[in-house]
mmCIF file of C-alpha atoms in Angstrom:
data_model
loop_
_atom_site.group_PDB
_atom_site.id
_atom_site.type_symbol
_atom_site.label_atom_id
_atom_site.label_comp_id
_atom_site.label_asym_id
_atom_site.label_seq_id
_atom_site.Cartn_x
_atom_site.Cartn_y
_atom_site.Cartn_z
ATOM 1 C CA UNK A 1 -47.693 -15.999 0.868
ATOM 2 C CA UNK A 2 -46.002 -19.463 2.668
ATOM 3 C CA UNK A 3 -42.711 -18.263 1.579
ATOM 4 C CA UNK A 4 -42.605 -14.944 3.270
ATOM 5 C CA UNK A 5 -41.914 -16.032 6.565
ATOM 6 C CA UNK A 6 -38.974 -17.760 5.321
ATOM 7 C CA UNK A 7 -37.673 -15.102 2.874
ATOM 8 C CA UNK A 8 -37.903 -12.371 6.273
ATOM 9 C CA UNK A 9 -35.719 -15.021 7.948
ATOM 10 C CA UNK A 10 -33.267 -15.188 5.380
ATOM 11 C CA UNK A 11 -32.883 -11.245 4.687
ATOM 12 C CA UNK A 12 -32.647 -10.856 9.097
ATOM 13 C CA UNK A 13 -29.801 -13.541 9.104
ATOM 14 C CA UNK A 14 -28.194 -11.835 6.115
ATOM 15 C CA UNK A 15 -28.426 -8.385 7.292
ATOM 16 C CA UNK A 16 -26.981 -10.215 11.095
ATOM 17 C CA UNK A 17 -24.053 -11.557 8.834
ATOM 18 C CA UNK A 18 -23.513 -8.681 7.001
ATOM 19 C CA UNK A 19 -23.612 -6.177 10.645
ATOM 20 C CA UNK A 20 -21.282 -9.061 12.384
ATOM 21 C CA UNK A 21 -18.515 -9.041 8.841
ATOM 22 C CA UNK A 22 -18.271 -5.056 9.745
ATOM 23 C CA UNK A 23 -17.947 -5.005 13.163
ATOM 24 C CA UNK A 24 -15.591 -7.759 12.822
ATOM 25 C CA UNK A 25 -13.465 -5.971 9.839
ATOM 26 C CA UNK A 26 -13.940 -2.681 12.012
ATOM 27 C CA UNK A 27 -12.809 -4.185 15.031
ATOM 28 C CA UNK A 28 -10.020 -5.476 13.342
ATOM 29 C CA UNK A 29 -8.633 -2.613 12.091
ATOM 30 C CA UNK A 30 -8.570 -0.932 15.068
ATOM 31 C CA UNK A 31 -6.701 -3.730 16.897
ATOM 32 C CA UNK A 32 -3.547 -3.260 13.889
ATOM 33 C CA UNK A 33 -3.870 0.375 14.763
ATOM 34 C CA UNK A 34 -1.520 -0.724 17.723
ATOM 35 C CA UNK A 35 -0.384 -3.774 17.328
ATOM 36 C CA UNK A 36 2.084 -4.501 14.490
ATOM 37 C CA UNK A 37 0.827 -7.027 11.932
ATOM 38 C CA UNK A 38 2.864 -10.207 11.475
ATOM 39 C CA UNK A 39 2.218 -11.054 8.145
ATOM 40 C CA UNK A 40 -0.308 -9.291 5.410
ATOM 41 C CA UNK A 41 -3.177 -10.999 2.805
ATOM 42 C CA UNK A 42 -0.901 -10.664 -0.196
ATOM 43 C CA UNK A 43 2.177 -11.911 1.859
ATOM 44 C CA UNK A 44 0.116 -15.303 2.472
ATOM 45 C CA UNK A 45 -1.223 -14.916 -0.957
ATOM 46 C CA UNK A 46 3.040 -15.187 -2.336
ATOM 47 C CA UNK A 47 3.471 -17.963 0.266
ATOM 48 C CA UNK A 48 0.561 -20.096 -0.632
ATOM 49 C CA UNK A 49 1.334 -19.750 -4.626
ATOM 50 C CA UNK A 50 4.893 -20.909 -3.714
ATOM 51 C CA UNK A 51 3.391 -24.062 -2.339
ATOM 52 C CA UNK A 52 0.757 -24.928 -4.898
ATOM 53 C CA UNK A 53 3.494 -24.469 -7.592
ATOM 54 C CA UNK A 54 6.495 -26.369 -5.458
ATOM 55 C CA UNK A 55 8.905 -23.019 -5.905
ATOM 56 C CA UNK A 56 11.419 -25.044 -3.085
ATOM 57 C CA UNK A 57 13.546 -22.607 -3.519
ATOM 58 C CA UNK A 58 11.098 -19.879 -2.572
ATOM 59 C CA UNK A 59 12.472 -17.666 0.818
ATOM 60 C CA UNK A 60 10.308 -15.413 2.330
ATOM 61 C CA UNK A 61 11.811 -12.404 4.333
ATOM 62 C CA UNK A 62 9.323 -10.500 6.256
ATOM 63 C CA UNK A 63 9.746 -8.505 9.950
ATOM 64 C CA UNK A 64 8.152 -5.618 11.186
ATOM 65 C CA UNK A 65 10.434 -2.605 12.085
ATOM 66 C CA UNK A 66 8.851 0.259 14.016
ATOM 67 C CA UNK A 67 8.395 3.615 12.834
ATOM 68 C CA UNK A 68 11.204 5.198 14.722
ATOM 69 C CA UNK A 69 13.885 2.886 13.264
ATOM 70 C CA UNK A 70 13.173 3.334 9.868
ATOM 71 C CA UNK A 71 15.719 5.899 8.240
ATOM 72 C CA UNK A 72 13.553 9.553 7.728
ATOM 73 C CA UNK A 73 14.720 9.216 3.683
ATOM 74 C CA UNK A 74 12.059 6.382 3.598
ATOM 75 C CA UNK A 75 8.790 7.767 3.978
ATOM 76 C CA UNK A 76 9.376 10.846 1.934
ATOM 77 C CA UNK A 77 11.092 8.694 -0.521
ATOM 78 C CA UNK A 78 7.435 6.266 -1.157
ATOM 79 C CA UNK A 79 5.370 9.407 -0.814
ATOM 80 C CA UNK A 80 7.367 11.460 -3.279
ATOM 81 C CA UNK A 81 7.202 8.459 -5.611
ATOM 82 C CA UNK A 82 3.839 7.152 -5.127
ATOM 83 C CA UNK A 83 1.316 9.190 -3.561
ATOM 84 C CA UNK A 84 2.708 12.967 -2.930
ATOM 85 C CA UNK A 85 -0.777 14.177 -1.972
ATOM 86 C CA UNK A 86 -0.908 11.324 0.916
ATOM 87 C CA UNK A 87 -0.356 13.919 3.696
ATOM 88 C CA UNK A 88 -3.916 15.985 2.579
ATOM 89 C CA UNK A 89 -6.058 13.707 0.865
ATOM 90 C CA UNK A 90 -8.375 11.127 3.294
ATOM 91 C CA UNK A 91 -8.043 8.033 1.326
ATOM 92 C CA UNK A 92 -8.736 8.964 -2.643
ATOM 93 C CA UNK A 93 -6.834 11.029 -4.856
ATOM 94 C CA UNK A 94 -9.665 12.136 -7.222
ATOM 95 C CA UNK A 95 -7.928 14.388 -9.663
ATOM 96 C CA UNK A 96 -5.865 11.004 -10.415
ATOM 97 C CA UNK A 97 -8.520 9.040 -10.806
ATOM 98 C CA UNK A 98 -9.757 11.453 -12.797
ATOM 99 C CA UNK A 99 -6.831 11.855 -15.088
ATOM 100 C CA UNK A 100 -6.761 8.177 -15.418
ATOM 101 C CA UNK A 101 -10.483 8.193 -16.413
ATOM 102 C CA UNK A 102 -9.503 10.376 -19.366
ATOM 103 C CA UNK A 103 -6.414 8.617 -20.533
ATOM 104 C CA UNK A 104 -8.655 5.473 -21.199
ATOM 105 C CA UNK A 105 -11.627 8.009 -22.735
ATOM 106 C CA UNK A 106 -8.173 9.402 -24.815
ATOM 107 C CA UNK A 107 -7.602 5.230 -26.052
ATOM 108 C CA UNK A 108 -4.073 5.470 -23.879
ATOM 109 C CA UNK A 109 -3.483 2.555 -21.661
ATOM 110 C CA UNK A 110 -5.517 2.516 -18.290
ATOM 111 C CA UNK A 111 -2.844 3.510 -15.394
ATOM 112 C CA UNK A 112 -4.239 2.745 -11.601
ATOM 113 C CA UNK A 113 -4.900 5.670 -9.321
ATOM 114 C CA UNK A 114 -4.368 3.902 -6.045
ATOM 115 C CA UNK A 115 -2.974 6.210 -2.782
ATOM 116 C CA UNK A 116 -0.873 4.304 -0.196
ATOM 117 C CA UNK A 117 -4.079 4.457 1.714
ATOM 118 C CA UNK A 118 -5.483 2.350 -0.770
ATOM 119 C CA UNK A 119 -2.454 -0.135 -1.592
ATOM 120 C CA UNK A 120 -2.288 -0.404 2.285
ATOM 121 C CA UNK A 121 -5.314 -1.831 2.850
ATOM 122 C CA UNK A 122 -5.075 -4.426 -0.299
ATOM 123 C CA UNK A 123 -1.441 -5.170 0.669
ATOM 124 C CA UNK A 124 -2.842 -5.688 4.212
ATOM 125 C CA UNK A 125 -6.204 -7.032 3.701
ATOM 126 C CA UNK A 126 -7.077 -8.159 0.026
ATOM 127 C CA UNK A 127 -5.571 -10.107 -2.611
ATOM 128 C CA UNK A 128 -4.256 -9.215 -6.183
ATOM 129 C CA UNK A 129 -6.062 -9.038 -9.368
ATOM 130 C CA UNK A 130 -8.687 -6.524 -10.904
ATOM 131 C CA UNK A 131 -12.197 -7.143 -10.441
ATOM 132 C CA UNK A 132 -14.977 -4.712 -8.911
ATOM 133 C CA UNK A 133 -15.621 -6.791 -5.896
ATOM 134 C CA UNK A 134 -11.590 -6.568 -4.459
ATOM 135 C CA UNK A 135 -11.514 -2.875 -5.578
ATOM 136 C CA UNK A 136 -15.259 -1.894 -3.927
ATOM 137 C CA UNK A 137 -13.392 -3.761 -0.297
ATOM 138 C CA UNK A 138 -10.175 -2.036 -1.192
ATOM 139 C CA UNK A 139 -12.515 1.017 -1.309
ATOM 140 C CA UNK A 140 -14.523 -0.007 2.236
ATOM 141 C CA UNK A 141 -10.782 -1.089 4.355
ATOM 142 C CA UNK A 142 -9.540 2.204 2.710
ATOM 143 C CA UNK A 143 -12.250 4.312 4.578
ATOM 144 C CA UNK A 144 -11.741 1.921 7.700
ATOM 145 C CA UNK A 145 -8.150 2.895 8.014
ATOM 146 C CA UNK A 146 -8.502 6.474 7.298
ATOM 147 C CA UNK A 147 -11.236 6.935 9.838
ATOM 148 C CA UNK A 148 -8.933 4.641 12.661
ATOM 149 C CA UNK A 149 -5.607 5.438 12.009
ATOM 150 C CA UNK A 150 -3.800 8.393 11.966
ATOM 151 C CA UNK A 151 -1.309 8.935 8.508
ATOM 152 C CA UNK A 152 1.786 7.454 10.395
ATOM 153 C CA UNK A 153 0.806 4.556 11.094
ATOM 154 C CA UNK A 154 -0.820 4.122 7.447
ATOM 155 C CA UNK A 155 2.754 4.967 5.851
ATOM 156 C CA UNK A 156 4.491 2.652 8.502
ATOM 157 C CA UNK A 157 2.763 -0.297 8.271
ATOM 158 C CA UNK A 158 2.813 0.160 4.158
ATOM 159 C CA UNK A 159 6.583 0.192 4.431
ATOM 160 C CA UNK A 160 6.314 -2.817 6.441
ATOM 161 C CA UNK A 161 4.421 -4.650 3.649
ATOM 162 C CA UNK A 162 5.500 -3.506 0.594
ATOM 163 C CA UNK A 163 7.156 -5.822 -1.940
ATOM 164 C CA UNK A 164 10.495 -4.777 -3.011
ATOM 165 C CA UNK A 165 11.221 -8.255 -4.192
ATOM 166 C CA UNK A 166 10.133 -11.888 -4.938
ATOM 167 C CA UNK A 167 9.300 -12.518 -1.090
ATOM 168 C CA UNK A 168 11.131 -9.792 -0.361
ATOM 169 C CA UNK A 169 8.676 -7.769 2.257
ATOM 170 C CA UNK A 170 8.675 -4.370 3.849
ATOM 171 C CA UNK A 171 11.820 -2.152 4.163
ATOM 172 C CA UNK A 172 13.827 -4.132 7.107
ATOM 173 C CA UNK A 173 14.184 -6.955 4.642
ATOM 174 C CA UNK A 174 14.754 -4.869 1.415
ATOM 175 C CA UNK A 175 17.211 -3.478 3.658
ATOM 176 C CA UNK A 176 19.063 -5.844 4.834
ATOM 177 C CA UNK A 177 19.288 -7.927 1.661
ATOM 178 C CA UNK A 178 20.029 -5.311 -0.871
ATOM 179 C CA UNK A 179 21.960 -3.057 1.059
ATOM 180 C CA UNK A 180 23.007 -5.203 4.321
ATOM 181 C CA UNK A 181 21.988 -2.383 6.500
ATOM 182 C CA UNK A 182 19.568 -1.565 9.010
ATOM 183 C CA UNK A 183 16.724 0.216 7.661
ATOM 184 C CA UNK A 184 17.182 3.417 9.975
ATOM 185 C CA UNK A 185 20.754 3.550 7.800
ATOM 186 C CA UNK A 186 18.961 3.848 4.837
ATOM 187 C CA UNK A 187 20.751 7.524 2.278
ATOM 188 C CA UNK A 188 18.234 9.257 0.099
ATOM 189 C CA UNK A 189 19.385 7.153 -2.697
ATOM 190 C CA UNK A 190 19.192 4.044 -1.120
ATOM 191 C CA UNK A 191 15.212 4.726 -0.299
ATOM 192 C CA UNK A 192 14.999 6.310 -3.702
ATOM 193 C CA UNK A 193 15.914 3.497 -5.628
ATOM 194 C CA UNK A 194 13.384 1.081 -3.027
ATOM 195 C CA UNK A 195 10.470 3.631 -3.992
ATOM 196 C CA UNK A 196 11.594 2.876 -7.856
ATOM 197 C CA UNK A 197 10.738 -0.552 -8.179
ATOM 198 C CA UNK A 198 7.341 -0.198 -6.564
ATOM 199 C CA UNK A 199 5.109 0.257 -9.340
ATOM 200 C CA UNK A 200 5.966 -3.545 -9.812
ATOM 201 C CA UNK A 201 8.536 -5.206 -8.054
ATOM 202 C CA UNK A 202 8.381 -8.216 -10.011
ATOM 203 C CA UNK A 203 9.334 -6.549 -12.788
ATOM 204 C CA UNK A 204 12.330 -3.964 -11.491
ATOM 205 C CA UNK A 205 15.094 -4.697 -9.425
ATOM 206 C CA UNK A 206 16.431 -2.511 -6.710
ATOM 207 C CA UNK A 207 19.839 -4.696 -6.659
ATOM 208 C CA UNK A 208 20.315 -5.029 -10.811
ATOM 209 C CA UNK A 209 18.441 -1.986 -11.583
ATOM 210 C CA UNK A 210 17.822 -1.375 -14.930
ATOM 211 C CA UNK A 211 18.016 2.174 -16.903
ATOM 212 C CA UNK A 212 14.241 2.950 -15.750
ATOM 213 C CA UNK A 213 14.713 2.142 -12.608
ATOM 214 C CA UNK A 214 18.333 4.274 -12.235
ATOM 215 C CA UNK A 215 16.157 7.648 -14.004
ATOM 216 C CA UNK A 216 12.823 6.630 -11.674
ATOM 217 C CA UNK A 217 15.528 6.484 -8.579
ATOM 218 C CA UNK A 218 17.159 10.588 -9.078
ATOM 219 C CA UNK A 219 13.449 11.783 -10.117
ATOM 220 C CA UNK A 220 12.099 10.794 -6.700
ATOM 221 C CA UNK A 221 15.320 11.730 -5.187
ATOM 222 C CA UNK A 222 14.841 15.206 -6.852
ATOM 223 C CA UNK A 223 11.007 15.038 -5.919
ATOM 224 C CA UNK A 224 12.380 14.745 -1.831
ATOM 225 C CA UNK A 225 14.084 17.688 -2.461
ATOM 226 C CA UNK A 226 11.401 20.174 -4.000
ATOM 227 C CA UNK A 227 8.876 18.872 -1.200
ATOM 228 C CA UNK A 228 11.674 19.779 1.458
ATOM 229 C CA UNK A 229 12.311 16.160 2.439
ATOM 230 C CA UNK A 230 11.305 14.464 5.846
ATOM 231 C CA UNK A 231 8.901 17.724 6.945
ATOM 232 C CA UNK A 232 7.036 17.560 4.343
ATOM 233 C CA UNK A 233 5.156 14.283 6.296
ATOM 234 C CA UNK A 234 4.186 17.289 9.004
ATOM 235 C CA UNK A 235 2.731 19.796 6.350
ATOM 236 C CA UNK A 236 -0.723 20.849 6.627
ATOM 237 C CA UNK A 237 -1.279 22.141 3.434
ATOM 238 C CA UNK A 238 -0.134 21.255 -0.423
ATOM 239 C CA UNK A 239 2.399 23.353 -2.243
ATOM 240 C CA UNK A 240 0.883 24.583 -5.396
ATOM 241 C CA UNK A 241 2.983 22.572 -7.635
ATOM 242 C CA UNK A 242 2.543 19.147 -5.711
ATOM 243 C CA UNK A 243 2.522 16.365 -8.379
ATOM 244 C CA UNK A 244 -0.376 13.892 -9.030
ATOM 245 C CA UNK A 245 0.325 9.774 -7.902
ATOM 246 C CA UNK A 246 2.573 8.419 -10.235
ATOM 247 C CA UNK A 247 0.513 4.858 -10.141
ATOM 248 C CA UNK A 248 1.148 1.702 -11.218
#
């Protein structure tokens, strides 16, 4: 067996590569626990396409604005519209996943059943597109964040990432370009109709919304109210008529 030797060395330096990629990822992780992340993977990922393709007019608008100067409307508004289990589940919503695995099974077009959690940690991390090998590390940096940071700091640092435009980044900017306002001056509606266009801001507008957007904008509005608005970040358990994801 001459090879042996040799195929023992190559599964030790894989397995060394493999231990070195975690504790790197880990270690990483924990670092944008505290410190605020100056740019994201799908951020650079916009950026880079504008180059490639020579978009000159392309502007990016991007800064990070701590939790405690973002208005209170915000948060509720992107849970109530995207993920109103976020405060319970760690990570996954299954019974969304579920219901999506059925609608396909049914021959009805397949929805996503990402949490924040999870669209955190692609925004942050990953890069767009479908494909097992970005969703099985969306799964891995979803499990990294949930077991390092506390929910706060997941919903904060989404809001700081999020598109809301074409290079339009995270809530300061969204703020201050459709609504020339700080983000901690931010109504109800105002974060309502942000949370609207997230199932795919390159699609809906937040400053020439269209009818979907205006009907997506007073549901989530009306969803803040039945969860009891801001507090409802603090709860420890679900009401009983808490709503599924509503994914994109």
């Amino acid at each position: 067996m001459p090879h042996l030797p040799l195929f023992r060395r190559l599964l030790r330096y894989a397995g060394i590569a493999v231990l070195s990629w975690v504790a790197l990822s880990w270690f990483v992780v924990l670092v944008l626990r505290f410190v605020p992340p100056w740019t994201s993977a799908v951020i650079m990922e916009r950026r880079l396409d504008a180059l490639i393709h020579g978009e000159k007019d392309f502007q990016l608008q991007h800064h990070w604005v701590p939790w405690s100067r973002i208005s209170p409307w915000a948060p509720i508004a992107m849970v109530a519209g995207e993920d109103q289990k976020f405060p319970f589940h760690h990570g996954f919503d299954f019974g969304s996943i579920e219901n999506a695995i059925d609608a396909a099974d049914d021959g009805k077009r397949l929805r996503g059943a990402s949490t924040i959690s999870q669209q955190t940690a692609k925004n942050l991390f990953l890069w767009n597109g479908r494909s097992f090998v970005r969703k099985g590390l969306e799964a891995y940096f979803t499990v990294l964040l949930e077991l390092t940071w506390p929910k706060q700091r997941i919903l904060e640092v989404y809001m700081n990432v999020a598109q809301f435009g074409d290079g339009i980044y995270g809530v300061g900017a969204a703020s201050n370009t459709f609504f020339h306002g700080l983000p901690a001056q931010l109504s109800l509606a105002q974060a309502a109709r942000l949370a609207a266009v997230l199932p795919s801001p390159d699609r809906f507008h937040v400053d020439r919304p269209s009818g979907y957007v205006l009907e997506r904008a007073r549901w989530i509005e009306q969803q803040v109210r039945q969860l009891g608005g801001p507090a409802y970040l603090q709860s420890r358990q679900p009401p009983r008529d808490v709503r599924p994801a509503r994914r994109r």
